[in-house]
Short mmCIF file of C-alpha atoms in Angstrom, two decimals:
data_model
loop_
_atom_site.label_atom_id
_atom_site.label_comp_id
_atom_site.label_asym_id
_atom_site.label_seq_id
_atom_site.Cartn_x
_atom_site.Cartn_y
_atom_site.Cartn_z
CA UNK A 1 21.06 8.32 -9.69
CA UNK A 2 17.50 8.14 -10.52
CA UNK A 3 14.56 6.78 -8.63
CA UNK A 4 14.56 3.13 -10.45
CA UNK A 5 18.44 2.77 -10.35
CA UNK A 6 18.19 3.65 -6.30
CA UNK A 7 15.63 0.91 -5.93
CA UNK A 8 17.86 -1.51 -8.05
CA UNK A 9 20.55 -0.57 -6.24
CA UNK A 10 18.95 -1.50 -2.72
CA UNK A 11 17.04 -4.51 -4.26
CA UNK A 12 20.32 -5.94 -5.15
CA UNK A 13 21.93 -4.99 -1.76
CA UNK A 14 19.21 -6.83 0.37
CA UNK A 15 19.56 -9.59 -1.88
CA UNK A 16 23.32 -10.10 -1.04
CA UNK A 17 22.99 -9.39 2.60
CA UNK A 18 22.94 -12.60 4.73
CA UNK A 19 19.87 -12.41 7.28
CA UNK A 20 21.20 -12.71 10.88
CA UNK A 21 21.56 -10.89 14.19
CA UNK A 22 24.40 -8.69 12.72
CA UNK A 23 22.55 -7.42 9.88
CA UNK A 24 19.08 -6.82 11.15
CA UNK A 25 19.82 -3.13 11.59
CA UNK A 26 21.40 -2.85 8.15
CA UNK A 27 18.45 -4.44 6.24
CA UNK A 28 15.72 -2.78 8.29
CA UNK A 29 17.25 0.68 7.35
CA UNK A 30 17.40 -0.65 3.64
CA UNK A 31 13.94 -1.85 3.31
CA UNK A 32 12.81 1.62 4.96
CA UNK A 33 14.80 3.58 1.86
CA UNK A 34 13.29 0.87 -0.62
CA UNK A 35 9.72 1.63 0.88
CA UNK A 36 10.59 5.60 0.47
CA UNK A 37 11.67 5.25 -3.02
CA UNK A 38 9.13 3.30 -4.11
CA UNK A 39 6.32 5.46 -2.79
CA UNK A 40 8.12 8.40 -4.44
CA UNK A 41 8.00 6.36 -7.97
CA UNK A 42 4.18 5.70 -7.70
CA UNK A 43 3.03 9.28 -6.89
CA UNK A 44 0.84 10.16 -9.63
CA UNK A 45 2.35 12.49 -12.44
CA UNK A 46 1.79 15.91 -12.67
CA UNK A 47 2.29 16.26 -16.25
CA UNK A 48 -0.94 16.53 -18.48
CA UNK A 49 -0.23 13.71 -20.52
CA UNK A 50 -1.43 11.37 -17.78
CA UNK A 51 -4.81 12.43 -18.46
CA UNK A 52 -7.31 10.75 -20.25
CA UNK A 53 -5.78 7.27 -20.21
CA UNK A 54 -9.15 5.49 -19.74
CA UNK A 55 -8.50 3.95 -16.14
CA UNK A 56 -11.02 5.95 -13.98
CA UNK A 57 -14.03 3.80 -13.68
CA UNK A 58 -16.88 4.97 -11.48
CA UNK A 59 -17.66 2.77 -8.94
CA UNK A 60 -21.03 1.13 -8.79
CA UNK A 61 -23.17 -1.60 -7.31
CA UNK A 62 -22.76 -3.40 -3.92
CA UNK A 63 -19.17 -4.49 -4.05
CA UNK A 64 -16.26 -4.02 -6.84
CA UNK A 65 -13.54 -6.98 -7.93
CA UNK A 66 -10.58 -6.44 -9.74
CA UNK A 67 -9.63 -9.09 -12.09
CA UNK A 68 -5.88 -9.00 -12.59
CA UNK A 69 -3.20 -11.28 -14.29
CA UNK A 70 -1.03 -11.31 -17.15
CA UNK A 71 -1.86 -11.06 -20.81
CA UNK A 72 -3.91 -13.75 -22.21
CA UNK A 73 -4.99 -15.77 -18.99
CA UNK A 74 -8.51 -15.68 -20.03
CA UNK A 75 -9.49 -12.80 -18.14
CA UNK A 76 -11.66 -11.31 -21.04
CA UNK A 77 -13.27 -14.38 -21.32
CA UNK A 78 -14.26 -14.87 -17.97
CA UNK A 79 -15.68 -11.38 -17.97
CA UNK A 80 -17.89 -12.49 -21.08
CA UNK A 81 -19.30 -15.28 -19.44
CA UNK A 82 -19.69 -13.81 -16.24
CA UNK A 83 -21.61 -10.55 -17.16
CA UNK A 84 -22.80 -9.27 -20.48
CA UNK A 85 -19.94 -7.33 -20.96
CA UNK A 86 -17.99 -8.23 -24.26
CA UNK A 87 -14.22 -7.71 -23.81
CA UNK A 88 -12.12 -8.56 -26.63
CA UNK A 89 -10.53 -11.74 -26.28
CA UNK A 90 -7.92 -13.31 -28.44
CA UNK A 91 -5.14 -16.18 -28.15
CA UNK A 92 -2.26 -13.51 -28.33
CA UNK A 93 -1.04 -10.98 -25.48
CA UNK A 94 -2.25 -7.50 -24.61
CA UNK A 95 -5.67 -7.80 -25.91
CA UNK A 96 -7.47 -5.64 -23.48
CA UNK A 97 -6.30 -1.82 -23.56
CA UNK A 98 -8.30 -0.12 -21.14
CA UNK A 99 -10.41 -1.06 -17.92
CA UNK A 100 -13.25 -3.10 -18.99
CA UNK A 101 -16.48 -2.86 -16.53
CA UNK A 102 -19.04 -5.45 -16.29
CA UNK A 103 -21.79 -6.47 -13.43
CA UNK A 104 -22.16 -10.00 -12.16
CA UNK A 105 -25.58 -10.34 -10.85
CA UNK A 106 -25.54 -12.73 -8.01
CA UNK A 107 -27.87 -13.47 -5.30
CA UNK A 108 -29.40 -10.07 -5.54
CA UNK A 109 -26.26 -7.96 -5.55
CA UNK A 110 -24.81 -6.25 -8.10
CA UNK A 111 -21.19 -7.00 -8.41
CA UNK A 112 -18.77 -4.78 -10.36
CA UNK A 113 -16.22 -6.66 -11.93
CA UNK A 114 -13.37 -4.72 -13.60
CA UNK A 115 -11.04 -6.49 -16.61
CA UNK A 116 -7.87 -4.59 -16.03
CA UNK A 117 -5.21 -4.50 -19.02
CA UNK A 118 -2.75 -7.46 -18.35
CA UNK A 119 -0.41 -6.48 -15.73
CA UNK A 120 3.57 -7.49 -16.94
CA UNK A 121 6.56 -7.55 -14.87
CA UNK A 122 7.74 -4.29 -14.18
CA UNK A 123 4.21 -2.88 -13.90
CA UNK A 124 5.22 -1.18 -10.36
CA UNK A 125 8.00 0.74 -11.82
CA UNK A 126 5.70 2.20 -14.43
CA UNK A 127 6.34 -0.15 -17.34
CA UNK A 128 3.56 -0.46 -19.65
CA UNK A 129 -0.09 0.86 -17.92
CA UNK A 130 0.86 -0.98 -14.88
CA UNK A 131 0.67 1.88 -12.62
CA UNK A 132 -2.99 2.93 -13.97
CA UNK A 133 -3.72 -0.77 -13.59
CA UNK A 134 -2.75 -1.20 -9.99
CA UNK A 135 -4.20 2.41 -8.83
CA UNK A 136 -7.36 0.77 -10.15
CA UNK A 137 -6.92 -2.39 -8.11
CA UNK A 138 -6.31 -0.43 -5.01
CA UNK A 139 -9.97 0.62 -4.76
CA UNK A 140 -11.41 -3.15 -5.13
CA UNK A 141 -12.85 -4.80 -2.24
CA UNK A 142 -11.57 -8.27 -3.61
CA UNK A 143 -8.81 -9.48 -6.30
CA UNK A 144 -9.25 -12.03 -8.50
CA UNK A 145 -5.62 -13.14 -9.65
CA UNK A 146 -6.15 -15.16 -12.69
CA UNK A 147 -3.55 -17.16 -13.48
CA UNK A 148 -2.63 -19.82 -16.44
CA UNK A 149 -2.82 -23.34 -14.83
CA UNK A 150 -0.21 -24.49 -17.60
CA UNK A 151 2.75 -22.13 -16.42
CA UNK A 152 3.18 -23.50 -12.71
CA UNK A 153 3.77 -20.72 -9.72
CA UNK A 154 5.68 -18.20 -12.02
CA UNK A 155 3.20 -15.72 -12.53
CA UNK A 156 1.47 -15.77 -9.17
CA UNK A 157 5.05 -15.08 -7.31
CA UNK A 158 5.50 -12.31 -10.14
CA UNK A 159 2.23 -10.80 -9.43
CA UNK A 160 2.48 -11.04 -5.86
CA UNK A 161 5.63 -9.36 -5.81
CA UNK A 162 4.60 -6.49 -8.02
CA UNK A 163 1.43 -6.02 -6.03
CA UNK A 164 3.53 -6.40 -2.62
CA UNK A 165 5.48 -3.60 -4.15
CA UNK A 166 3.12 -1.12 -4.62
CA UNK A 167 1.23 -1.35 -1.08
CA UNK A 168 -1.33 -4.16 -1.56
CA UNK A 169 -1.48 -6.86 0.87
CA UNK A 170 -3.24 -10.02 -0.09
CA UNK A 171 -5.00 -12.10 2.46
CA UNK A 172 -3.22 -10.25 5.23
CA UNK A 173 -4.51 -8.35 8.28
CA UNK A 174 -3.32 -4.74 9.39
CA UNK A 175 -0.46 -5.26 11.67
CA UNK A 176 -1.75 -4.45 15.42
CA UNK A 177 1.06 -1.56 16.01
CA UNK A 178 -0.52 1.61 17.55
CA UNK A 179 1.78 4.38 16.10
CA UNK A 180 1.33 8.10 16.71
CA UNK A 181 3.89 10.94 15.83
CA UNK A 182 4.34 13.61 18.52
CA UNK A 183 5.50 16.96 18.88
CA UNK A 184 8.21 16.43 21.85
CA UNK A 185 9.20 13.93 24.13
CA UNK A 186 11.15 11.61 21.89
CA UNK A 187 10.25 7.89 20.94
CA UNK A 188 8.20 6.07 23.33
CA UNK A 189 8.45 2.08 22.56
CA UNK A 190 6.56 -0.46 24.25
CA UNK A 191 4.88 -3.93 23.56
CA UNK A 192 2.47 -6.42 24.97
CA UNK A 193 3.83 -9.41 23.61
CA UNK A 194 7.39 -10.96 23.34
CA UNK A 195 8.91 -9.58 19.93
CA UNK A 196 11.54 -11.74 17.84
CA UNK A 197 11.74 -9.53 14.73
CA UNK A 198 11.74 -6.05 15.87
CA UNK A 199 13.84 -4.64 18.64
CA UNK A 200 13.64 -1.09 19.95
CA UNK A 201 16.77 0.22 18.35
CA UNK A 202 15.91 -1.08 15.20
CA UNK A 203 12.43 0.71 15.68
CA UNK A 204 14.03 3.80 16.49
CA UNK A 205 16.68 3.48 13.11
CA UNK A 206 13.56 3.09 10.84
CA UNK A 207 11.67 6.06 12.28
CA UNK A 208 14.67 7.93 12.09
CA UNK A 209 15.24 7.12 8.27
CA UNK A 210 11.51 8.68 8.12
CA UNK A 211 12.72 12.14 10.00
CA UNK A 212 10.61 10.63 12.76
CA UNK A 213 12.27 11.61 16.33
CA UNK A 214 9.06 12.18 18.29
CA UNK A 215 6.61 9.15 18.33
CA UNK A 216 4.63 6.85 20.32
CA UNK A 217 5.05 2.88 19.60
CA UNK A 218 3.23 -0.01 20.99
CA UNK A 219 3.18 -3.49 19.28
CA UNK A 220 0.39 -5.49 20.25
CA UNK A 221 1.85 -8.39 18.24
CA UNK A 222 4.95 -10.10 17.15
CA UNK A 223 5.31 -8.03 13.72
CA UNK A 224 8.21 -7.88 11.49
CA UNK A 225 10.42 -4.78 10.21
CA UNK A 226 8.42 -5.00 6.96
CA UNK A 227 4.92 -4.76 8.90
CA UNK A 228 6.53 -1.95 11.03
CA UNK A 229 7.24 0.12 7.94
CA UNK A 230 3.66 -0.43 6.45
CA UNK A 231 2.23 1.16 9.52
CA UNK A 232 4.71 4.28 9.16
CA UNK A 233 3.59 4.72 5.67
CA UNK A 234 0.06 4.39 6.07
CA UNK A 235 -1.25 4.11 2.74
CA UNK A 236 -1.10 0.27 2.20
CA UNK A 237 -4.30 -1.95 1.47
CA UNK A 238 -5.32 -4.95 2.75
CA UNK A 239 -7.85 -6.93 0.85
CA UNK A 240 -8.88 -10.48 0.11
CA UNK A 241 -7.87 -12.25 -3.07
CA UNK A 242 -8.73 -15.28 -4.89
CA UNK A 243 -6.12 -17.31 -6.93
CA UNK A 244 -8.03 -18.47 -9.91
CA UNK A 245 -6.15 -21.02 -12.03
CA UNK A 246 -7.68 -21.05 -15.57
CA UNK A 247 -7.21 -23.79 -18.39
CA UNK A 248 -7.27 -26.84 -16.43
CA UNK A 249 -8.25 -28.59 -18.86
CA UNK A 250 -4.82 -28.37 -20.51
CA UNK A 251 -3.10 -29.98 -17.54
CA UNK A 252 -3.33 -33.43 -15.55
CA UNK A 253 -5.81 -34.25 -12.64
CA UNK A 254 -2.91 -35.04 -10.39
CA UNK A 255 -2.04 -31.04 -11.07
CA UNK A 256 -5.71 -29.99 -10.72
CA UNK A 257 -6.03 -31.49 -7.55
CA UNK A 258 -2.49 -29.98 -6.25
CA UNK A 259 -3.55 -26.47 -7.10
CA UNK A 260 -7.08 -26.81 -5.88
CA UNK A 261 -5.85 -27.64 -2.46
CA UNK A 262 -3.78 -24.65 -2.24
CA UNK A 263 -5.20 -21.97 0.35
CA UNK A 264 -7.45 -19.35 -1.29
CA UNK A 265 -7.50 -20.99 -4.99
CA UNK A 266 -10.06 -21.82 -7.43
CA UNK A 267 -9.51 -23.84 -10.36
CA UNK A 268 -11.63 -23.47 -13.50
CA UNK A 269 -12.03 -23.55 -17.38
CA UNK A 270 -13.34 -20.58 -18.96
CA UNK A 271 -12.99 -22.77 -22.34
CA UNK A 272 -14.91 -25.67 -21.12
CA UNK A 273 -17.23 -23.62 -18.36
CA UNK A 274 -15.84 -25.82 -15.65
CA UNK A 275 -16.08 -24.89 -12.09
CA UNK A 276 -17.38 -21.23 -12.83
CA UNK A 277 -20.65 -21.59 -10.22
CA UNK A 278 -18.00 -22.57 -7.42
CA UNK A 279 -15.85 -19.54 -8.05
CA UNK A 280 -18.92 -17.23 -7.80
CA UNK A 281 -19.89 -19.24 -4.82
CA UNK A 282 -16.52 -18.34 -3.26
CA UNK A 283 -16.40 -14.83 -4.12
CA UNK A 284 -19.46 -14.12 -2.41
CA UNK A 285 -17.99 -15.46 0.57
CA UNK A 286 -14.65 -13.30 0.22
CA UNK A 287 -16.64 -10.35 -0.20
CA UNK A 288 -18.56 -10.98 3.04
CA UNK A 289 -22.21 -9.68 1.65
CA UNK A 290 -25.33 -10.60 2.69
CA UNK A 291 -28.60 -10.20 1.38
CA UNK A 292 -31.65 -8.81 3.40
CA UNK A 293 -35.19 -8.65 2.27
CA UNK A 294 -37.83 -6.36 3.65
CA UNK A 295 -41.65 -6.63 4.48
CA UNK A 296 -44.53 -4.12 4.90
CA UNK A 297 -47.13 -4.80 7.92
CA UNK A 298 -49.58 -7.16 6.23
CA UNK A 299 -47.98 -7.74 3.06
CA UNK A 300 -46.11 -10.54 1.70
CA UNK A 301 -41.86 -9.72 1.85
CA UNK A 302 -40.44 -8.38 -1.21
CA UNK A 303 -38.09 -10.82 -2.64
CA UNK A 304 -37.33 -8.57 -5.99
CA UNK A 305 -35.58 -5.93 -3.92
CA UNK A 306 -32.72 -6.69 -1.68
CA UNK A 307 -30.95 -4.74 0.60
CA UNK A 308 -27.18 -5.76 0.30
CA UNK A 309 -25.02 -5.47 3.52
CA UNK A 310 -21.72 -6.21 4.77
CA UNK A 311 -22.12 -9.49 7.14
CA UNK A 312 -22.27 -8.81 10.85
CA UNK A 313 -24.63 -5.70 9.86
CA UNK A 314 -27.31 -5.19 12.69
CA UNK A 315 -30.97 -4.57 12.49
CA UNK A 316 -29.75 -0.64 12.74
CA UNK A 317 -28.13 -1.11 9.39
CA UNK A 318 -31.25 -2.17 7.50
CA UNK A 319 -33.23 0.62 9.21
CA UNK A 320 -30.86 3.45 7.76
CA UNK A 321 -30.33 1.99 4.42
CA UNK A 322 -30.51 4.70 1.51
CA UNK A 323 -32.91 2.51 -0.04
CA UNK A 324 -35.53 3.07 2.48
CA UNK A 325 -37.05 5.83 5.02
CA UNK A 326 -34.12 6.36 7.40
CA UNK A 327 -35.97 4.63 10.47
CA UNK A 328 -33.65 4.18 13.13
CA UNK A 329 -34.11 0.68 14.53
CA UNK A 330 -33.00 0.30 18.29
CA UNK A 331 -31.79 -3.37 17.89
CA UNK A 332 -28.27 -4.66 17.56
CA UNK A 333 -29.25 -8.10 16.39
CA UNK A 334 -26.87 -9.08 13.57
CA UNK A 335 -28.73 -10.32 10.49
CA UNK A 336 -28.11 -13.42 8.51
CA UNK A 337 -28.21 -13.98 4.60
CA UNK A 338 -31.74 -13.81 3.02
CA UNK A 339 -33.29 -12.69 6.55
CA UNK A 340 -36.65 -11.20 6.18
CA UNK A 341 -37.05 -7.84 8.16
CA UNK A 342 -40.39 -5.69 8.84
CA UNK A 343 -39.33 -2.18 10.06
CA UNK A 344 -41.93 -0.85 12.55
CA UNK A 345 -42.11 3.18 13.54
CA UNK A 346 -42.11 3.82 17.19
#
């Protein structure tokens, strides 16, 4: 039995098993096995044929945004509108065959936008070019999930399931669990909160499935078995995601209002160029960037060449920027957007 068949059998077993106290250990073990097989499935191929697929794009600019979605939801049109890059667009499926990079210039920052080939259902199992698409998506700072507003929630649910199965966690934080394998001493289990989803026995069973018999585990929040498995595997990616519903000019105002009120969601129409400015504002917030200007002594501030930093950066980060002389500034003041700073040598 191949890996795909094993994954399918485990998924069917999980689906038909009722969730209750009596089955929690069985389900925990099944989820641990499922995570192991999925990790094996997504390991890069060693064959020479896997080279030269055209997906390795050098990271550039101040941030990277992955644009993903099903074929023909408007990703190529969006890229053409937001950047100077032309990505082939048509009304039929599978137009984009390689990864198309473009650059959004916004508030002094250069944001790399990657138009990835349309993800299809089953991409996480290696169908189509889904594996390469997902590998590039894991390197992004933010994911824009482009959805067809005329097709309801079906696309969103399928894409979330696909990304979840390959270790991409959207709009979630890393579980607050301390986990450290040891050479001996057995499994030391503790928690600082009341646990309602995981027990010490379940934790031990999951660890044994991964052939881990000596480790230190400390739960600092009430996490699920799936989140604990994520900590063990250790290769999960946690990133913000904007759900962008395109083609709102083809649905009712009531439906537009419903979609716009959903968390982490923006409604647009690439065809009619509606609400694109608000989407850029939201993208800037999700990237958590801030723009800083410098000033030389006795001169006016230079507003032509900004330093782009992450929110929460201090004066010290500006002083050690690669754009300017690496002078260390001994202040911990947090910089705000469009602050002007003059670096003075001690």
